[in-house]
CSV table of C-alpha atoms in Angstrom, one decimal:
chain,number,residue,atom,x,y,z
A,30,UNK,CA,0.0,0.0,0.0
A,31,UNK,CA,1.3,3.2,-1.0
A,32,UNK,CA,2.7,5.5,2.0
A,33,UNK,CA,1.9,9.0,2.5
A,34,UNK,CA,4.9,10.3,4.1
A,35,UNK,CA,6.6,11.0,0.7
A,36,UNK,CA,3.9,13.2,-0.6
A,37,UNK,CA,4.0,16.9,0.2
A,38,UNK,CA,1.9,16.9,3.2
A,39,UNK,CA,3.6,17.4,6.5
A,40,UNK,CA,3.0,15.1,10.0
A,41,UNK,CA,2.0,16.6,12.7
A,42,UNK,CA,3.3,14.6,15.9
A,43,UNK,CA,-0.1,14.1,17.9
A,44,UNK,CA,-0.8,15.5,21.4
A,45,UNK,CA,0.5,13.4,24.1
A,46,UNK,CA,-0.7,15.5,26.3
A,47,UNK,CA,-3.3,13.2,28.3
A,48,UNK,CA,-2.0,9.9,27.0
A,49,UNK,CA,0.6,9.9,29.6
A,50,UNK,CA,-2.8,9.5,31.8
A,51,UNK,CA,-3.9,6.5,30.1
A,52,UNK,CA,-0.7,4.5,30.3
A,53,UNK,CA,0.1,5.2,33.7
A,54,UNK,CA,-3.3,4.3,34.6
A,55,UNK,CA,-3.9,5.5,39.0
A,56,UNK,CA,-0.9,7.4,39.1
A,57,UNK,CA,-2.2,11.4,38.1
A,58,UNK,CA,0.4,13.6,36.9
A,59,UNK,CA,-1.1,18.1,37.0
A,60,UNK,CA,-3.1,17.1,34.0
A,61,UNK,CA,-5.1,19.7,32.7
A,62,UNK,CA,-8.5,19.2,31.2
A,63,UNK,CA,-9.5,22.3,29.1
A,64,UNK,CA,-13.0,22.4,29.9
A,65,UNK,CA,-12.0,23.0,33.9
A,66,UNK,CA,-9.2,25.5,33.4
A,67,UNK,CA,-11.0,28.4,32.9
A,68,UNK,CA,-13.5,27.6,36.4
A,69,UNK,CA,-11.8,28.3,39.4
A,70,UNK,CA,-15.1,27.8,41.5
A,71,UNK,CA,-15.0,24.3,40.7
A,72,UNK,CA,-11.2,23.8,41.7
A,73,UNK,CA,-12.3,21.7,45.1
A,74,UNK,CA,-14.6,19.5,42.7
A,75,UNK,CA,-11.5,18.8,39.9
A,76,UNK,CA,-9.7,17.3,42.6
A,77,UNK,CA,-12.1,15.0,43.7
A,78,UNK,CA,-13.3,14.4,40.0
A,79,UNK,CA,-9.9,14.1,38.4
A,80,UNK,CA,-8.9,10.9,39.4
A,81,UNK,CA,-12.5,9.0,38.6
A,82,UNK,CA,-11.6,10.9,35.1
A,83,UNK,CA,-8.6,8.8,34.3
A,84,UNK,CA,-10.6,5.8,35.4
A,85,UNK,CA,-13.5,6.4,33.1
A,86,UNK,CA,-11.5,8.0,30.4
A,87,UNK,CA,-9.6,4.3,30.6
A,88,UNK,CA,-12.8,2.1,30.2
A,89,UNK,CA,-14.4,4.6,27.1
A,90,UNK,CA,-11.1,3.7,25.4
A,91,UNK,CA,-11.2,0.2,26.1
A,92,UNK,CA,-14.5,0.4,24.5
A,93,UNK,CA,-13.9,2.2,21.2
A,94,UNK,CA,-10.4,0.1,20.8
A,95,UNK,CA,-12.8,-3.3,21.1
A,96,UNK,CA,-16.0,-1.4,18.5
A,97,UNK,CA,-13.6,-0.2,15.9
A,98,UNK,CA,-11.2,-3.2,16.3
A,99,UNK,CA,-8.3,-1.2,16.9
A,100,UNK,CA,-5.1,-2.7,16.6
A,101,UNK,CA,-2.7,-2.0,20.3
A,102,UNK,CA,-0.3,0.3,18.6
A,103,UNK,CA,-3.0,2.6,17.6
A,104,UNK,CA,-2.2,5.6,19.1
A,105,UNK,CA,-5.1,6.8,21.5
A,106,UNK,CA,-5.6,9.9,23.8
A,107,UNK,CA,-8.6,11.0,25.3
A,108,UNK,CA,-8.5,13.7,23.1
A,109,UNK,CA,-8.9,11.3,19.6
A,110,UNK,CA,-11.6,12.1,17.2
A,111,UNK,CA,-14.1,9.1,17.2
A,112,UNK,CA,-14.2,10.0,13.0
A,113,UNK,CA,-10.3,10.0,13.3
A,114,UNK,CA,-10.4,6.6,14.3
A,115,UNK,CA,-12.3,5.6,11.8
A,116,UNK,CA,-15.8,5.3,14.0
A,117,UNK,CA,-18.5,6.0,11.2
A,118,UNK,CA,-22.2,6.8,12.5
A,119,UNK,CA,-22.9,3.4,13.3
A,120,UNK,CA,-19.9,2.4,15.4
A,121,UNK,CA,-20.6,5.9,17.4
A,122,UNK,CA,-23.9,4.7,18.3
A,123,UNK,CA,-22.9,0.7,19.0
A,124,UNK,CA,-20.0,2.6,21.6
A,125,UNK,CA,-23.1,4.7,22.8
A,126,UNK,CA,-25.1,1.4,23.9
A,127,UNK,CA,-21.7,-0.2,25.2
A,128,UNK,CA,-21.5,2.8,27.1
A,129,UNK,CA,-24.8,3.0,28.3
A,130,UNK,CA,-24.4,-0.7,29.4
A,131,UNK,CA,-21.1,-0.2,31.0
A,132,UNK,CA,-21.7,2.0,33.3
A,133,UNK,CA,-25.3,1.7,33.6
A,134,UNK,CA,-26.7,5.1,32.1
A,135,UNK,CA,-29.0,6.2,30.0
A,136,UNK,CA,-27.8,8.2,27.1
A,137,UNK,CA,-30.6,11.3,25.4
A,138,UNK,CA,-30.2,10.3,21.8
A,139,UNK,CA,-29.4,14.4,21.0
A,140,UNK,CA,-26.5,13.9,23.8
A,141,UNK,CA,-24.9,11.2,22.0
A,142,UNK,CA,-25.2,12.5,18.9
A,143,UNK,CA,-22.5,15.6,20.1
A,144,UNK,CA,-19.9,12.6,21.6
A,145,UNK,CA,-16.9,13.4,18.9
A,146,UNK,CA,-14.1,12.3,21.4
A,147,UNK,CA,-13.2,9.6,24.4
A,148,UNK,CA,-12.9,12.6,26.7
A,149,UNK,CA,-16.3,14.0,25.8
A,150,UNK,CA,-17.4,10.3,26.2
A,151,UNK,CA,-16.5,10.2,29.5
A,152,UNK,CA,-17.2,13.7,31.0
A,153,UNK,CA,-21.0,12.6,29.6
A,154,UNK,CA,-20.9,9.7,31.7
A,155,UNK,CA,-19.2,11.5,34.6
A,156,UNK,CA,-22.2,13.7,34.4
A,157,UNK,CA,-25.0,11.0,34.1
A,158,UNK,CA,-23.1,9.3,36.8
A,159,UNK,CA,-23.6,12.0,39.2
A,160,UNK,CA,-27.3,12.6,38.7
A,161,UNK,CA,-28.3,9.0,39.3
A,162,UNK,CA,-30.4,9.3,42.4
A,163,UNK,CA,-28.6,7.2,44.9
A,164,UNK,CA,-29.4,3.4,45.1
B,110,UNK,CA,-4.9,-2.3,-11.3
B,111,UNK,CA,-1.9,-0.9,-12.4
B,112,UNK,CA,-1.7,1.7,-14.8
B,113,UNK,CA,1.5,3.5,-15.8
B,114,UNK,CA,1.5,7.1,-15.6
B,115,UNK,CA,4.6,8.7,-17.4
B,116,UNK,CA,2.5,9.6,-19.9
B,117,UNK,CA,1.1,11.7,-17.6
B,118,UNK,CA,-2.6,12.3,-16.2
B,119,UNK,CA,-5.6,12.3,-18.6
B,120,UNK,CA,-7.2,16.4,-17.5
B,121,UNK,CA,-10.8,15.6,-16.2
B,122,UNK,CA,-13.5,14.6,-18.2
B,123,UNK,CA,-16.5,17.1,-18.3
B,124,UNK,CA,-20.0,15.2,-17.3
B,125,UNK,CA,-23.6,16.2,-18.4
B,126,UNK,CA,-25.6,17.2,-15.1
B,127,UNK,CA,-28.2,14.5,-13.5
B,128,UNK,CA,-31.8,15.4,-14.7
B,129,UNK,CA,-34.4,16.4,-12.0
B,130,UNK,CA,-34.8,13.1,-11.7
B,131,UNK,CA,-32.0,11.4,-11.6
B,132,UNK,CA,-29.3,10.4,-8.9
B,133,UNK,CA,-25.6,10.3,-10.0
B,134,UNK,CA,-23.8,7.9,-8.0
B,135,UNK,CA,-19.6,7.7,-8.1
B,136,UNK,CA,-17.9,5.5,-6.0
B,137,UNK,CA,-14.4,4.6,-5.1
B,138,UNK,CA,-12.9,1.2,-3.9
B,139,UNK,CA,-9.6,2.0,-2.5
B,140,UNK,CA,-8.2,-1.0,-2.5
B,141,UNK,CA,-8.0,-0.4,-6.5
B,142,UNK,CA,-6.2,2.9,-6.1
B,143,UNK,CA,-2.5,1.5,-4.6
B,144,UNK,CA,-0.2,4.0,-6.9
B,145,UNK,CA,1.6,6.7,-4.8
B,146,UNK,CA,2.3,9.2,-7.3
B,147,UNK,CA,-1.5,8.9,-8.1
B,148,UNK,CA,-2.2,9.5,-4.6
B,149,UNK,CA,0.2,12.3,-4.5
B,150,UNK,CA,-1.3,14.2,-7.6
B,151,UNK,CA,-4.8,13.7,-5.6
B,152,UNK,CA,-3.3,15.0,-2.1
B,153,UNK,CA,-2.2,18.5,-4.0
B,154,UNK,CA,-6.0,19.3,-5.0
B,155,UNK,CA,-7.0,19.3,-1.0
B,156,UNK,CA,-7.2,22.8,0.5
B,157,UNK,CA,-4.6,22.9,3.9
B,158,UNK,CA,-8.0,22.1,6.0
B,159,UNK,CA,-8.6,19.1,4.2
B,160,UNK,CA,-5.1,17.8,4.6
B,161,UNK,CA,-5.1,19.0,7.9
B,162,UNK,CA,-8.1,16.4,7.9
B,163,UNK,CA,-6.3,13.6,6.0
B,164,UNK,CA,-3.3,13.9,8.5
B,165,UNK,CA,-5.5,13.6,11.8
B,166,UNK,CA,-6.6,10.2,11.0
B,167,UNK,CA,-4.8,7.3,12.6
B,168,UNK,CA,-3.1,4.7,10.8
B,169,UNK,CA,-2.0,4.5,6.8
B,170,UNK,CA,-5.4,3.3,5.4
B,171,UNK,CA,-7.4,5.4,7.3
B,172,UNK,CA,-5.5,9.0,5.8
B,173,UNK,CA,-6.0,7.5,2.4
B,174,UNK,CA,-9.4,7.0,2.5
B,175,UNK,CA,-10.1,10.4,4.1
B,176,UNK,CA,-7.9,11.1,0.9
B,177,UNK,CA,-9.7,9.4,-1.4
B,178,UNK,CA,-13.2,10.9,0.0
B,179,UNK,CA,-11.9,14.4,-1.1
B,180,UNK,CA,-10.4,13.8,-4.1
B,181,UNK,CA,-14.2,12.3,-5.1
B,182,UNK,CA,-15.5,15.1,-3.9
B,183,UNK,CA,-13.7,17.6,-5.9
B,184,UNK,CA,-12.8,16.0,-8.9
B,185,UNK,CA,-17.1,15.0,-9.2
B,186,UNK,CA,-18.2,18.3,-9.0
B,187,UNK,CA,-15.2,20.0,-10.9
B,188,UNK,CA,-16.5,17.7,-14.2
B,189,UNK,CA,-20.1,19.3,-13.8
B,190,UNK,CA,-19.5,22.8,-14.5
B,191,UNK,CA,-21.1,23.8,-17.5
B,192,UNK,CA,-19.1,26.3,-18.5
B,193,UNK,CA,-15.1,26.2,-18.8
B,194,UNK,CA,-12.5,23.9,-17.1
B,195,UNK,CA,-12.9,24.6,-13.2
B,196,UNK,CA,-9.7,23.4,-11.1
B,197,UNK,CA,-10.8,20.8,-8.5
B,198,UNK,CA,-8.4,22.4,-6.6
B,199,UNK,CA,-10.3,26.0,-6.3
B,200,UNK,CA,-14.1,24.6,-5.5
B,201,UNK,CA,-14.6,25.4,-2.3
B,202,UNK,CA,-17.2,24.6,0.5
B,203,UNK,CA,-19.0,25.2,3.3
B,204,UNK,CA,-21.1,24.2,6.1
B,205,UNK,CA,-25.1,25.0,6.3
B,206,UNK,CA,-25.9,26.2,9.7
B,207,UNK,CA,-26.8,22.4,11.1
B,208,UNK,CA,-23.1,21.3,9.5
B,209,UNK,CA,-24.0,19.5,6.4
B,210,UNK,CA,-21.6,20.9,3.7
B,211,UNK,CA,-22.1,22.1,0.6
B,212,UNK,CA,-20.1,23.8,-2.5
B,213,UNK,CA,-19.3,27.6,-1.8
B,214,UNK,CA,-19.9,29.2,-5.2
B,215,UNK,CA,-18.6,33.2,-4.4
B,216,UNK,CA,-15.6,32.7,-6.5
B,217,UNK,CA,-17.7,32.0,-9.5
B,218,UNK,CA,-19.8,33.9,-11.6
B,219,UNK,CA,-23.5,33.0,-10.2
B,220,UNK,CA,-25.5,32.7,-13.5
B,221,UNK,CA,-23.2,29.8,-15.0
B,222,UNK,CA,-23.0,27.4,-11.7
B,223,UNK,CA,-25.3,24.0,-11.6
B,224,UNK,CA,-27.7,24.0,-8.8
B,225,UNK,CA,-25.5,21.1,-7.3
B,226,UNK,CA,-26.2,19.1,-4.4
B,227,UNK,CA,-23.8,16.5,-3.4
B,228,UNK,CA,-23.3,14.1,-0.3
B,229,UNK,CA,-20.8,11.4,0.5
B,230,UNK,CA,-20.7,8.2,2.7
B,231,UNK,CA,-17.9,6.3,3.4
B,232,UNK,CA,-16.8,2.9,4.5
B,233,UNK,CA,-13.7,1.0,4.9
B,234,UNK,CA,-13.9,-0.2,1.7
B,235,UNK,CA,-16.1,1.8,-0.6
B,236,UNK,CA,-16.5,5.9,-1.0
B,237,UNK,CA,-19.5,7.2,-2.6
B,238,UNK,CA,-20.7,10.3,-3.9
B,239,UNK,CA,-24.2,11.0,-4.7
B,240,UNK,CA,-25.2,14.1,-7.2
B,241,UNK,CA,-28.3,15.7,-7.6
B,242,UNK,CA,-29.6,18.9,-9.4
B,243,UNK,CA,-32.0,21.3,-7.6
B,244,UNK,CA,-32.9,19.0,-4.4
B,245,UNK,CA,-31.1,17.9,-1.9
B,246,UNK,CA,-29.4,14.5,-1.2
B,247,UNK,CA,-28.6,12.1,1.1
B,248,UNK,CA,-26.6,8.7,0.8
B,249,UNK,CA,-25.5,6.1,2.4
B,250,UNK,CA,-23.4,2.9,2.2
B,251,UNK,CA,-22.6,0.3,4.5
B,252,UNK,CA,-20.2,-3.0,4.0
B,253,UNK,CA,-23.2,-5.9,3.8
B,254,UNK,CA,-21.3,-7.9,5.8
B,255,UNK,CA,-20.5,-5.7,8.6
B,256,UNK,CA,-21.1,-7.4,12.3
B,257,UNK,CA,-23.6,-5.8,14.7
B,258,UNK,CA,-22.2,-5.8,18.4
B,259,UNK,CA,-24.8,-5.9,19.7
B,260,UNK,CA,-28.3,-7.7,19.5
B,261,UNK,CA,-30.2,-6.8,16.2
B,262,UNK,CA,-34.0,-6.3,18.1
B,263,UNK,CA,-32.1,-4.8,21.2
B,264,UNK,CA,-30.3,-1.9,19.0
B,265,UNK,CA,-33.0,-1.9,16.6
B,266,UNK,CA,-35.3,-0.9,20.1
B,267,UNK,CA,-33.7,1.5,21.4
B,268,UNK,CA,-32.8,3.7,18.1
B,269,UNK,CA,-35.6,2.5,15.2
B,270,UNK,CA,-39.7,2.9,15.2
B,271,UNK,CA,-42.1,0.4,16.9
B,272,UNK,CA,-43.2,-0.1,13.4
B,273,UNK,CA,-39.3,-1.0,12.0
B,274,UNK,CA,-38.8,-3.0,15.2
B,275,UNK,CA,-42.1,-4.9,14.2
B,276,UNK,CA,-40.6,-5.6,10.7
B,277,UNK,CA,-37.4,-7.0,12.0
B,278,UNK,CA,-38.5,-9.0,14.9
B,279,UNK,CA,-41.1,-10.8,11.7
B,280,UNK,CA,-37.6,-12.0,10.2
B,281,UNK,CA,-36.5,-15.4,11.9
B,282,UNK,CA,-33.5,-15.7,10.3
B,283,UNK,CA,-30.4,-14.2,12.0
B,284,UNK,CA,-28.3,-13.3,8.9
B,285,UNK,CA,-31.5,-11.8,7.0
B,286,UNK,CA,-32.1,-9.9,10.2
B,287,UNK,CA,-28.8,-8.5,10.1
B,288,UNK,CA,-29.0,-7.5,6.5
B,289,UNK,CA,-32.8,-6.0,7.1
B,290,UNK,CA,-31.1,-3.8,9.7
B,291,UNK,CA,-28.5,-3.1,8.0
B,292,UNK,CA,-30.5,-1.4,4.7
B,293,UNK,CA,-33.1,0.5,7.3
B,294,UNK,CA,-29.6,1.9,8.4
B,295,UNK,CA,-28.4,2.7,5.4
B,296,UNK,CA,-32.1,4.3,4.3
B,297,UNK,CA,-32.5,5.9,7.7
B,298,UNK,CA,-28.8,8.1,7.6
B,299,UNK,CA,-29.9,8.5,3.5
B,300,UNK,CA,-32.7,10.4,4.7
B,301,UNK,CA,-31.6,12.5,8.3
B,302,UNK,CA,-28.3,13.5,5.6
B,303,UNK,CA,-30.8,14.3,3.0
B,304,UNK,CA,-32.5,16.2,5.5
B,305,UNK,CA,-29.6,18.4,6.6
B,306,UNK,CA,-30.3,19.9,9.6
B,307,UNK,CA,-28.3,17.3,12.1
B,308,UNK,CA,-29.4,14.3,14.1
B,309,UNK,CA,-31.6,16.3,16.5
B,310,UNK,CA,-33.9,17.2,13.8
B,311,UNK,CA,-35.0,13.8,12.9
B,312,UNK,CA,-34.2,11.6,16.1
B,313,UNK,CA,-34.3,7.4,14.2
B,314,UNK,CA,-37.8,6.4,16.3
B,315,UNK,CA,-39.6,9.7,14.9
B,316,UNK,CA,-40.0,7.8,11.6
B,317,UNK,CA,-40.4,4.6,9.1
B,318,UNK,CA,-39.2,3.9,6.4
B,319,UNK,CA,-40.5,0.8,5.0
B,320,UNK,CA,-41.2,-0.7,1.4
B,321,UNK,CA,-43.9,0.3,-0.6
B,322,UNK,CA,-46.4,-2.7,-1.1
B,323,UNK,CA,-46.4,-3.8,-4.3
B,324,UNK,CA,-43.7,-2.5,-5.6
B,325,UNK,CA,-40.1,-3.6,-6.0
B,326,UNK,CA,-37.1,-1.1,-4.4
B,327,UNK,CA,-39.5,1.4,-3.4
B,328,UNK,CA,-39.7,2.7,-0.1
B,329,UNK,CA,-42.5,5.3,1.8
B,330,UNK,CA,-41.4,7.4,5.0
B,331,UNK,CA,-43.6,8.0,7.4
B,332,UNK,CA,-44.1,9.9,10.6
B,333,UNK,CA,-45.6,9.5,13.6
B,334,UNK,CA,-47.5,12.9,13.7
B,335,UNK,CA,-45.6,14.8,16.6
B,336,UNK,CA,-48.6,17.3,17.7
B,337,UNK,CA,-50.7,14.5,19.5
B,338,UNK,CA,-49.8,13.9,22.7
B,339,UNK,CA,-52.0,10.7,23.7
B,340,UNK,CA,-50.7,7.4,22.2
B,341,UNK,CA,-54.1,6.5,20.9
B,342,UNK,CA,-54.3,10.0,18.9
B,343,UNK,CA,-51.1,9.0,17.3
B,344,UNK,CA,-51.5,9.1,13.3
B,345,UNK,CA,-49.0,8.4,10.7
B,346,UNK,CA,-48.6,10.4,7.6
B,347,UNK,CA,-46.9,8.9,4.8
B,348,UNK,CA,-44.4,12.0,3.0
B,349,UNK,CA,-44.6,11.8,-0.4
B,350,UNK,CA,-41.8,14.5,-1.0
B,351,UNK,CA,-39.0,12.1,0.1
B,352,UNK,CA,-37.7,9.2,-2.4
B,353,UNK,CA,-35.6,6.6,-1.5
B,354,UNK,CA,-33.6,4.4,-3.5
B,355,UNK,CA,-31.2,1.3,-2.0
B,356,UNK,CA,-28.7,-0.4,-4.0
B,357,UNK,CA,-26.0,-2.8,-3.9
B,358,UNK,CA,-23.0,-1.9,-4.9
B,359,UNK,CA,-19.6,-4.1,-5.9
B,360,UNK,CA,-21.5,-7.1,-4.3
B,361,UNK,CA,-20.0,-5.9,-1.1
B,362,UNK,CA,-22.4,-2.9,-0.2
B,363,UNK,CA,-25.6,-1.5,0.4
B,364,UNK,CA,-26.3,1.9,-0.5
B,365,UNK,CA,-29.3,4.1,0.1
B,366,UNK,CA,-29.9,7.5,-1.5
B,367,UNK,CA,-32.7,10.2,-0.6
B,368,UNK,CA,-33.5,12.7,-2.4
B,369,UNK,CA,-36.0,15.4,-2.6
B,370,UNK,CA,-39.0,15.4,-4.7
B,371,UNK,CA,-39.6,18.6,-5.7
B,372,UNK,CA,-42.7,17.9,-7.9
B,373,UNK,CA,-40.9,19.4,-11.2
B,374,UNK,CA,-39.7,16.7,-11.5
B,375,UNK,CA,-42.5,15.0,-12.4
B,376,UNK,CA,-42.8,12.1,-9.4
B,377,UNK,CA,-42.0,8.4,-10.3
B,378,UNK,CA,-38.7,6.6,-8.9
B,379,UNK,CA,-35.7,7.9,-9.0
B,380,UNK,CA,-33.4,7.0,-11.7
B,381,UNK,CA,-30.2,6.4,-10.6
B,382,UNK,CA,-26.7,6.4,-12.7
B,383,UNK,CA,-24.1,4.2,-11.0
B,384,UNK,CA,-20.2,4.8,-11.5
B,385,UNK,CA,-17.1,3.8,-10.1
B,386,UNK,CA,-14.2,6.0,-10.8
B,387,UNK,CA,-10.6,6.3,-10.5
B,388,UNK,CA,-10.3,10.1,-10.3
B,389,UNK,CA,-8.0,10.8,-13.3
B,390,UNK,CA,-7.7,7.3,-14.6
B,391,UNK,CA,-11.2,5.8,-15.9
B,392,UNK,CA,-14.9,6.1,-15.2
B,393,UNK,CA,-16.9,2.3,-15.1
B,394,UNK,CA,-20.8,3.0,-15.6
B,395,UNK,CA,-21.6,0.3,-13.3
B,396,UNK,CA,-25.6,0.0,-14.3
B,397,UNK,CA,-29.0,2.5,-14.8
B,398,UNK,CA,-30.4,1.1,-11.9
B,399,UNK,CA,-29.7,-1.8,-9.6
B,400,UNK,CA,-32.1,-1.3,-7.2
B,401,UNK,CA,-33.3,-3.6,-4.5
């Protein structure tokens, strides 16, 4: 199969940002999430929050590698595109239902429509987590 | 397929526009496209967004097909203009406000430039491009074999209609099940792409699709009237202005189109013109119509 890397288009390394996360799995490095950065009200609840994050961030990527039949040297950050990884509209919705199954949630079909990435994946389910009345 | 190219690249071949009621359909197989200095030629018509696109996509096959998906895009359209040569590489596009894109024609002089409507679906191993005039489009494809996760009835209950769920749970056999869900797929995306306004505007349980009785490879969508608010009240209207077609394509694929009847052009199926291309290289026409 013909290679890109001699055509004129030039590779971007990809963020390793939060794969460092991933890999190390319990051990939490001063990761920052975008989303939180700009909230200092919510400082108390990122620390609290941050380390379920990894966790969950883990298992969503467990689940896309097994519904889009990754291969292990895919590289993977929380960050990846869904479309990136070669998810079409179908796989988004079958890691939807694994999803909802997981982690037993219920996802608004309008919600999981706007999932593009793991982490959005998993700060949905952090957030459907949280407003499960209590058992 | 191997074809040498020191003679150099045939320029693009102009095409006549789809008739009001016709569907042009080009696809791609990229397991036929394997030359690099082919796929070098098509990675200098991408705008830097595009190849920005291309790059993001993880592993070797997946940045070709992203490739590939482009280059069908722009090469297509560029062959429809009805007036001079038009560079693939200067078309441009846009988003409509829900995200579906669409060919930005500013650059051009506005009298001269078809009424094109385009969409494209891909799969691991098939691109395709549908092209309409005057309405808009939606398409489809999906690998016939492709393995469902999770349990047919179970997936098809929590995303179809009661009526499609009623359909499929009628068909005993497993594999025909599969297949079933797999071409209300394909018709169900054809039409919420069609559509254009994103997933929100036409959530999968808000309507049917299903065959027309009587008739061979035609199909009726219908809608569960969303003003009643008592189950009993519920009525379904059937929309006439939305056809479907579904197709198999290289004996690997299903692919559905919707398209917009617009009345002009006088109702009656659609008519859809099947090619397979090599951008560049050749043009197959595949068939009129193979429809299911």
């Amino acid at each position: 199969m013909a290679s890109l890397s001699t055509t004129s288009l030039s590779f971007k390394a990809p963020s390793t940002r939060i794969s460092q996360v991933l890999r190390k799995g319990s051990s939490f490095q001063s990761v920052t999430f975008g989303r939180f950065t700009s909230s200092t009200s919510k400082s108390l609840r990122l620390q609290i929050s941050c380390a379920a994050k990894a966790e969950t961030v883990q298992k969503v990527s467990d689940i896309v590698k097994e519904q889009l039949a990754l291969t292990a040297d895919t590289p993977l950050t929380a960050e990846s595109k869904f479309t990136a990884l070669g998810a079409d509209s179908l796989d988004t919705v079958e890691i939807v239902m694994a999803l909802e199954e997981k982690f037993n949630i219920s996802v608004e079909e309008s919600d999981a429509q706007n999932i593009t990435t793991i982490q959005e994946a998993a700060d949905l389910i952090e957030d459907l987590v949280q407003k499960k009345p209590a058992a | 397929m191997q074809r040498s190219l020191s003679m150099g690249l045939t320029s693009l071949l102009p095409l006549k526009l789809p008739s009001r009621m016709e569907t042009h359909l080009w696809y791609i197989r990229p397991d036929e496209v394997k030359c690099a200095s082919l796929l070098k030629h098509y990675s200098q018509l991408l705008s830097p967004t595009e190849k920005d696109r291309v790059l993001q996509m993880r592993g070797d096959e997946l940045k070709k097909n992203a490739l590939l998906a482009r280059t069908l895009v722009r090469t297509t359209i560029a062959r429809y203009q009805t007036n001079s040569e038009v560079d693939p590489r200067s078309l441009m596009f846009k988003k409509n406000k829900y995200g579906k894109p669409e060919v930005d024609w500013q650059n051009y002089n506005n009298c001269n430039n078809p009424p094109l409507h385009f969409n494209i679906s891909h799969t691991d191993s098939l691109i395709a491009c549908g092209v309409t005039v005057h309405v808009p489009v939606g398409i489809d494809v999906e690998n016939k074999e492709r393995k469902i996760k999770h349990d047919v009835l179970a997936f098809a209950e929590r995303f179809y209609s009661a009526d499609e769920v009623k359909f499929l749970s009628t068909i005993l056999d497993p594999e025909v099940q599969r297949k079933e869900f797999i071409k209300l797929w394909t018709l169900k995306e054809a039409y919420v792409k069609a559509l254009g306004k994103g997933f929100s505007a036409a959530p999968f349980n808000t309507f049917t699709i299903q065959s027309k009785v009587g008739t061979e490879g035609c199909y009726n969508l219908c809608k569960t009237s969303e003003m009643t608010i008592s189950s009993l009240e519920k009525t379904e209207k059937c929309y006439e202005e939305w056809r479907f077609a579904l197709l198999e394509l290289a004996d690997s694929h299903y692919g559905a189109i919707c398209t917009e009847d617009d009345q002009a052009g006088g109702g009656g199926p659609m008519r859809v013109i099947i090619r397979k291309t090599i951008p560049f290289v050749e043009d197959e026409l595949i068939s009129e119509s193979k429809l299911l």
